[in-house]
Amino acid sequence: MQPTRRDLLALLAATAAGSVAGAGLAGPVRAAEPSLADAAAAAGLLYGASIASDTLADTAQAALYRRECSILTVDYALKFGWLRPAADRFEPGGADAILAFAGKVPVRGHTLAWNESRPDWLMAMSTAEKRKALDHHIDETVAYYAGRLHSWDVVNEPFWPGHGLPGGYRDGPWMEAFGEGYVERAFRRAHAADPNVPLVLNEAMTERWDEYGAPIRSGLLGLVDRLQDAGVRLDAVGLQGHLLPAHPYDDNAFADFVAELATRKIDIYITELDVDDASFPADIASRDAAVAARYRDFLGAVLAVPAVKIVITWQLADSSSWYYHGELEQHPGASRLPRPLPFDDRLMPKPARDAMLSAFDRRRA
Ligand code: XIL
């Protein structure tokens, strides 16, 4: 649910007064244990999670973020349709509240140009108006947040071969308005609006070792090369890591792809890691063990590549996962709820968290 302006103002006041920062530790993770952020730091990494504006009001969960994360990503509040509910409105309150909560903890901006964030008012526009809308969106948003973000996901999910477009590009308003040139244009404008903020190209599904992952991986490599040949600023590639274990994976072959990307002299961020547990047993202990094994194997392979500098999970606790909310929306009262993350719906640490700690420790060794 979108928080009201009043909620956000109350939250900003609470954060400024230090009451969120002063909240106690959540769950039975003892203060003496290393946090995920501590273990990541020892391995030369940042670890964090995406956070939704409405999670900030949950004191226990907010405290868990504070303890476990050394970086945050704005979950949805910076997406085009959230930030701009109408053509003449700009509503940064949700993301501003996250930045106020974060304090000195770096926050990633997600995301400027994504063909899936397409409010009706935008789709009703002419091509010329859509072009102006993207330019204006990037100019205004990047300038508004200049100096306040760790990095921007400038373009999200450029490829989706299922749409049948030449080059395998994802269809949507920005493709319609500019063709594939929207990608370079978005990077150039973002750089002009804030020459200092690191710029990231973020993509989904590259991890899958099947006919879906393969064309996205080759498309992405080609796009990185074209952007670099054109002299565009590109600091990192984000690989989402929404793992869907019902489909084929080859984590070592994927790590080779990540190493190949890294030869382009860019950093690699794992930006949206989680494990869809739908294909695992219903029994919770078995399910949690299977989810943990995916974290172990995936991170074990990918963290061997030194260019990987950041690992971010898509939310931190199961009850805030987009899968969990999606399941409850589709099947209200469902008895089996997704468990894709390092903490459960009572904010208790799970085997997935242990698997992550071990993977971070192994990278340090
Ligand atoms: C998800 C958000 O978490 C949800 O709140 C929203 O309803 C749908 O989008 N890949 C992305 C993210 O790049 O922006 C998506 O986030 C998850 C998939």
PDB file of N, CA, C and O in Angstrom, residues 81-113:
ATOM      1  N   GLY A  81       6.004   5.400 -12.553  1.00  0.00           N
ATOM      2  CA  GLY A  81       4.578   5.506 -12.242  1.00  0.00           C
ATOM      3  C   GLY A  81       4.301   5.899 -10.792  1.00  0.00           C
ATOM      4  O   GLY A  81       3.256   6.494 -10.498  1.00  0.00           O
ATOM      5  N   TRP A  82       5.200   5.537  -9.867  1.00  0.00           N
ATOM      6  CA  TRP A  82       5.020   5.920  -8.455  1.00  0.00           C
ATOM      7  C   TRP A  82       5.392   7.374  -8.245  1.00  0.00           C
ATOM      8  O   TRP A  82       4.719   8.112  -7.522  1.00  0.00           O
ATOM      9  N   LEU A  83       6.511   7.758  -8.883  1.00  0.00           N
ATOM     10  CA  LEU A  83       7.017   9.116  -8.717  1.00  0.00           C
ATOM     11  C   LEU A  83       6.108  10.124  -9.418  1.00  0.00           C
ATOM     12  O   LEU A  83       5.985  11.263  -8.994  1.00  0.00           O
ATOM     13  N   ARG A  84       5.465   9.652 -10.496  1.00  0.00           N
ATOM     14  CA  ARG A  84       4.655  10.550 -11.325  1.00  0.00           C
ATOM     15  C   ARG A  84       3.270   9.958 -11.556  1.00  0.00           C
ATOM     16  O   ARG A  84       2.977   9.423 -12.624  1.00  0.00           O
ATOM     17  N   PRO A  85       2.397  10.061 -10.533  1.00  0.00           N
ATOM     18  CA  PRO A  85       1.054   9.486 -10.670  1.00  0.00           C
ATOM     19  C   PRO A  85       0.207  10.215 -11.716  1.00  0.00           C
ATOM     20  O   PRO A  85      -0.807   9.672 -12.157  1.00  0.00           O
ATOM     21  N   ALA A  86       0.613  11.388 -12.126  1.00  0.00           N
ATOM     22  CA  ALA A  86      -0.048  12.110 -13.222  1.00  0.00           C
ATOM     23  C   ALA A  86       1.028  12.933 -13.921  1.00  0.00           C
ATOM     24  O   ALA A  86       2.105  13.165 -13.365  1.00  0.00           O
ATOM     25  N   ALA A  87       0.716  13.383 -15.134  1.00  0.00           N
ATOM     26  CA  ALA A  87       1.723  14.068 -15.954  1.00  0.00           C
ATOM     27  C   ALA A  87       2.318  15.285 -15.235  1.00  0.00           C
ATOM     28  O   ALA A  87       3.493  15.593 -15.395  1.00  0.00           O
ATOM     29  N   ASP A  88       1.501  15.959 -14.442  1.00  0.00           N
ATOM     30  CA  ASP A  88       1.971  17.205 -13.836  1.00  0.00           C
ATOM     31  C   ASP A  88       2.300  17.035 -12.352  1.00  0.00           C
ATOM     32  O   ASP A  88       2.360  18.003 -11.614  1.00  0.00           O
ATOM     33  N   ARG A  89       2.472  15.768 -11.913  1.00  0.00           N
ATOM     34  CA  ARG A  89       2.812  15.569 -10.486  1.00  0.00           C
ATOM     35  C   ARG A  89       4.175  14.894 -10.340  1.00  0.00           C
ATOM     36  O   ARG A  89       4.518  14.010 -11.120  1.00  0.00           O
ATOM     37  N   PHE A  90       4.929  15.305  -9.319  1.00  0.00           N
ATOM     38  CA  PHE A  90       6.231  14.723  -8.996  1.00  0.00           C
ATOM     39  C   PHE A  90       6.199  14.481  -7.495  1.00  0.00           C
ATOM     40  O   PHE A  90       6.147  15.433  -6.718  1.00  0.00           O
ATOM     41  N   GLU A  91       6.171  13.200  -7.073  1.00  0.00           N
ATOM     42  CA  GLU A  91       5.952  12.896  -5.659  1.00  0.00           C
ATOM     43  C   GLU A  91       7.096  12.075  -5.075  1.00  0.00           C
ATOM     44  O   GLU A  91       7.020  10.851  -4.977  1.00  0.00           O
ATOM     45  N   PRO A  92       8.169  12.751  -4.685  1.00  0.00           N
ATOM     46  CA  PRO A  92       9.350  12.037  -4.192  1.00  0.00           C
ATOM     47  C   PRO A  92       9.283  11.679  -2.703  1.00  0.00           C
ATOM     48  O   PRO A  92      10.272  11.201  -2.150  1.00  0.00           O
ATOM     49  N   GLY A  93       8.123  11.884  -2.051  1.00  0.00           N
ATOM     50  CA  GLY A  93       8.052  11.703  -0.590  1.00  0.00           C
ATOM     51  C   GLY A  93       8.475  10.317  -0.127  1.00  0.00           C
ATOM     52  O   GLY A  93       9.159  10.181   0.898  1.00  0.00           O
ATOM     53  N   GLY A  94       8.071   9.276  -0.844  1.00  0.00           N
ATOM     54  CA  GLY A  94       8.410   7.908  -0.421  1.00  0.00           C
ATOM     55  C   GLY A  94       9.911   7.688  -0.431  1.00  0.00           C
ATOM     56  O   GLY A  94      10.498   7.183   0.539  1.00  0.00           O
ATOM     57  N   ALA A  95      10.557   8.079  -1.508  1.00  0.00           N
ATOM     58  CA  ALA A  95      12.012   7.893  -1.594  1.00  0.00           C
ATOM     59  C   ALA A  95      12.734   8.828  -0.622  1.00  0.00           C
ATOM     60  O   ALA A  95      13.747   8.451  -0.011  1.00  0.00           O
ATOM     61  N   ASP A  96      12.211  10.032  -0.443  1.00  0.00           N
ATOM     62  CA  ASP A  96      12.836  10.960   0.511  1.00  0.00           C
ATOM     63  C   ASP A  96      12.821  10.373   1.919  1.00  0.00           C
ATOM     64  O   ASP A  96      13.793  10.522   2.679  1.00  0.00           O
ATOM     65  N   ALA A  97      11.725   9.697   2.278  1.00  0.00           N
ATOM     66  CA  ALA A  97      11.640   9.087   3.610  1.00  0.00           C
ATOM     67  C   ALA A  97      12.682   7.980   3.749  1.00  0.00           C
ATOM     68  O   ALA A  97      13.300   7.821   4.812  1.00  0.00           O
ATOM     69  N   ILE A  98      12.911   7.223   2.689  1.00  0.00           N
ATOM     70  CA  ILE A  98      13.931   6.167   2.734  1.00  0.00           C
ATOM     71  C   ILE A  98      15.323   6.788   2.915  1.00  0.00           C
ATOM     72  O   ILE A  98      16.130   6.313   3.715  1.00  0.00           O
ATOM     73  N   LEU A  99      15.586   7.871   2.194  1.00  0.00           N
ATOM     74  CA  LEU A  99      16.891   8.539   2.333  1.00  0.00           C
ATOM     75  C   LEU A  99      17.073   9.101   3.747  1.00  0.00           C
ATOM     76  O   LEU A  99      18.165   9.010   4.321  1.00  0.00           O
ATOM     77  N   ALA A 100      16.004   9.650   4.306  1.00  0.00           N
ATOM     78  CA  ALA A 100      16.099  10.193   5.669  1.00  0.00           C
ATOM     79  C   ALA A 100      16.372   9.064   6.659  1.00  0.00           C
ATOM     80  O   ALA A 100      17.194   9.201   7.570  1.00  0.00           O
ATOM     81  N   PHE A 101      15.702   7.935   6.466  1.00  0.00           N
ATOM     82  CA  PHE A 101      15.918   6.762   7.325  1.00  0.00           C
ATOM     83  C   PHE A 101      17.361   6.266   7.198  1.00  0.00           C
ATOM     84  O   PHE A 101      18.013   5.914   8.184  1.00  0.00           O
ATOM     85  N   ALA A 102      17.857   6.237   5.960  1.00  0.00           N
ATOM     86  CA  ALA A 102      19.180   5.642   5.702  1.00  0.00           C
ATOM     87  C   ALA A 102      20.297   6.456   6.350  1.00  0.00           C
ATOM     88  O   ALA A 102      21.318   5.895   6.757  1.00  0.00           O
ATOM     89  N   GLY A 103      20.122   7.756   6.459  1.00  0.00           N
ATOM     90  CA  GLY A 103      21.208   8.562   7.016  1.00  0.00           C
ATOM     91  C   GLY A 103      22.460   8.420   6.171  1.00  0.00           C
ATOM     92  O   GLY A 103      22.452   8.702   4.978  1.00  0.00           O
ATOM     93  N   LYS A 104      23.540   7.895   6.779  1.00  0.00           N
ATOM     94  CA  LYS A 104      24.816   7.781   6.050  1.00  0.00           C
ATOM     95  C   LYS A 104      24.910   6.502   5.234  1.00  0.00           C
ATOM     96  O   LYS A 104      25.869   6.315   4.479  1.00  0.00           O
ATOM     97  N   VAL A 105      23.957   5.593   5.421  1.00  0.00           N
ATOM     98  CA  VAL A 105      23.999   4.334   4.647  1.00  0.00           C
ATOM     99  C   VAL A 105      23.667   4.654   3.189  1.00  0.00           C
ATOM    100  O   VAL A 105      22.678   5.332   2.909  1.00  0.00           O
ATOM    101  N   PRO A 106      24.519   4.196   2.240  1.00  0.00           N
ATOM    102  CA  PRO A 106      24.256   4.539   0.841  1.00  0.00           C
ATOM    103  C   PRO A 106      22.960   3.916   0.314  1.00  0.00           C
ATOM    104  O   PRO A 106      22.581   2.819   0.706  1.00  0.00           O
ATOM    105  N   VAL A 107      22.294   4.661  -0.561  1.00  0.00           N
ATOM    106  CA  VAL A 107      21.006   4.223  -1.116  1.00  0.00           C
ATOM    107  C   VAL A 107      21.099   4.211  -2.639  1.00  0.00           C
ATOM    108  O   VAL A 107      21.557   5.177  -3.255  1.00  0.00           O
ATOM    109  N   ARG A 108      20.641   3.112  -3.245  1.00  0.00           N
ATOM    110  CA  ARG A 108      20.634   3.003  -4.707  1.00  0.00           C
ATOM    111  C   ARG A 108      19.291   3.466  -5.274  1.00  0.00           C
ATOM    112  O   ARG A 108      18.234   3.110  -4.753  1.00  0.00           O
ATOM    113  N   GLY A 109      19.355   4.213  -6.358  1.00  0.00           N
ATOM    114  CA  GLY A 109      18.143   4.663  -7.045  1.00  0.00           C
ATOM    115  C   GLY A 109      17.708   3.633  -8.076  1.00  0.00           C
ATOM    116  O   GLY A 109      18.496   3.207  -8.902  1.00  0.00           O
ATOM    117  N   HIS A 110      16.453   3.248  -8.014  1.00  0.00           N
ATOM    118  CA  HIS A 110      15.909   2.218  -8.912  1.00  0.00           C
ATOM    119  C   HIS A 110      14.526   2.690  -9.348  1.00  0.00           C
ATOM    120  O   HIS A 110      13.656   2.782  -8.505  1.00  0.00           O
ATOM    121  N   THR A 111      14.258   3.028 -10.548  1.00  0.00           N
ATOM    122  CA  THR A 111      15.088   2.999 -11.720  1.00  0.00           C
ATOM    123  C   THR A 111      14.555   4.040 -12.689  1.00  0.00           C
ATOM    124  O   THR A 111      13.366   4.344 -12.655  1.00  0.00           O
ATOM    125  N   LEU A 112      15.386   4.632 -13.559  1.00  0.00           N
ATOM    126  CA  LEU A 112      14.922   5.763 -14.372  1.00  0.00           C
ATOM    127  C   LEU A 112      14.116   5.351 -15.599  1.00  0.00           C
ATOM    128  O   LEU A 112      13.042   5.887 -15.851  1.00  0.00           O
ATOM    129  N   ALA A 113      14.642   4.428 -16.400  1.00  0.00           N
ATOM    130  CA  ALA A 113      13.953   4.065 -17.651  1.00  0.00           C
ATOM    131  C   ALA A 113      13.687   2.562 -17.665  1.00  0.00           C
ATOM    132  O   ALA A 113      14.593   1.760 -17.881  1.00  0.00           O
TER     133      ALA A 113
END
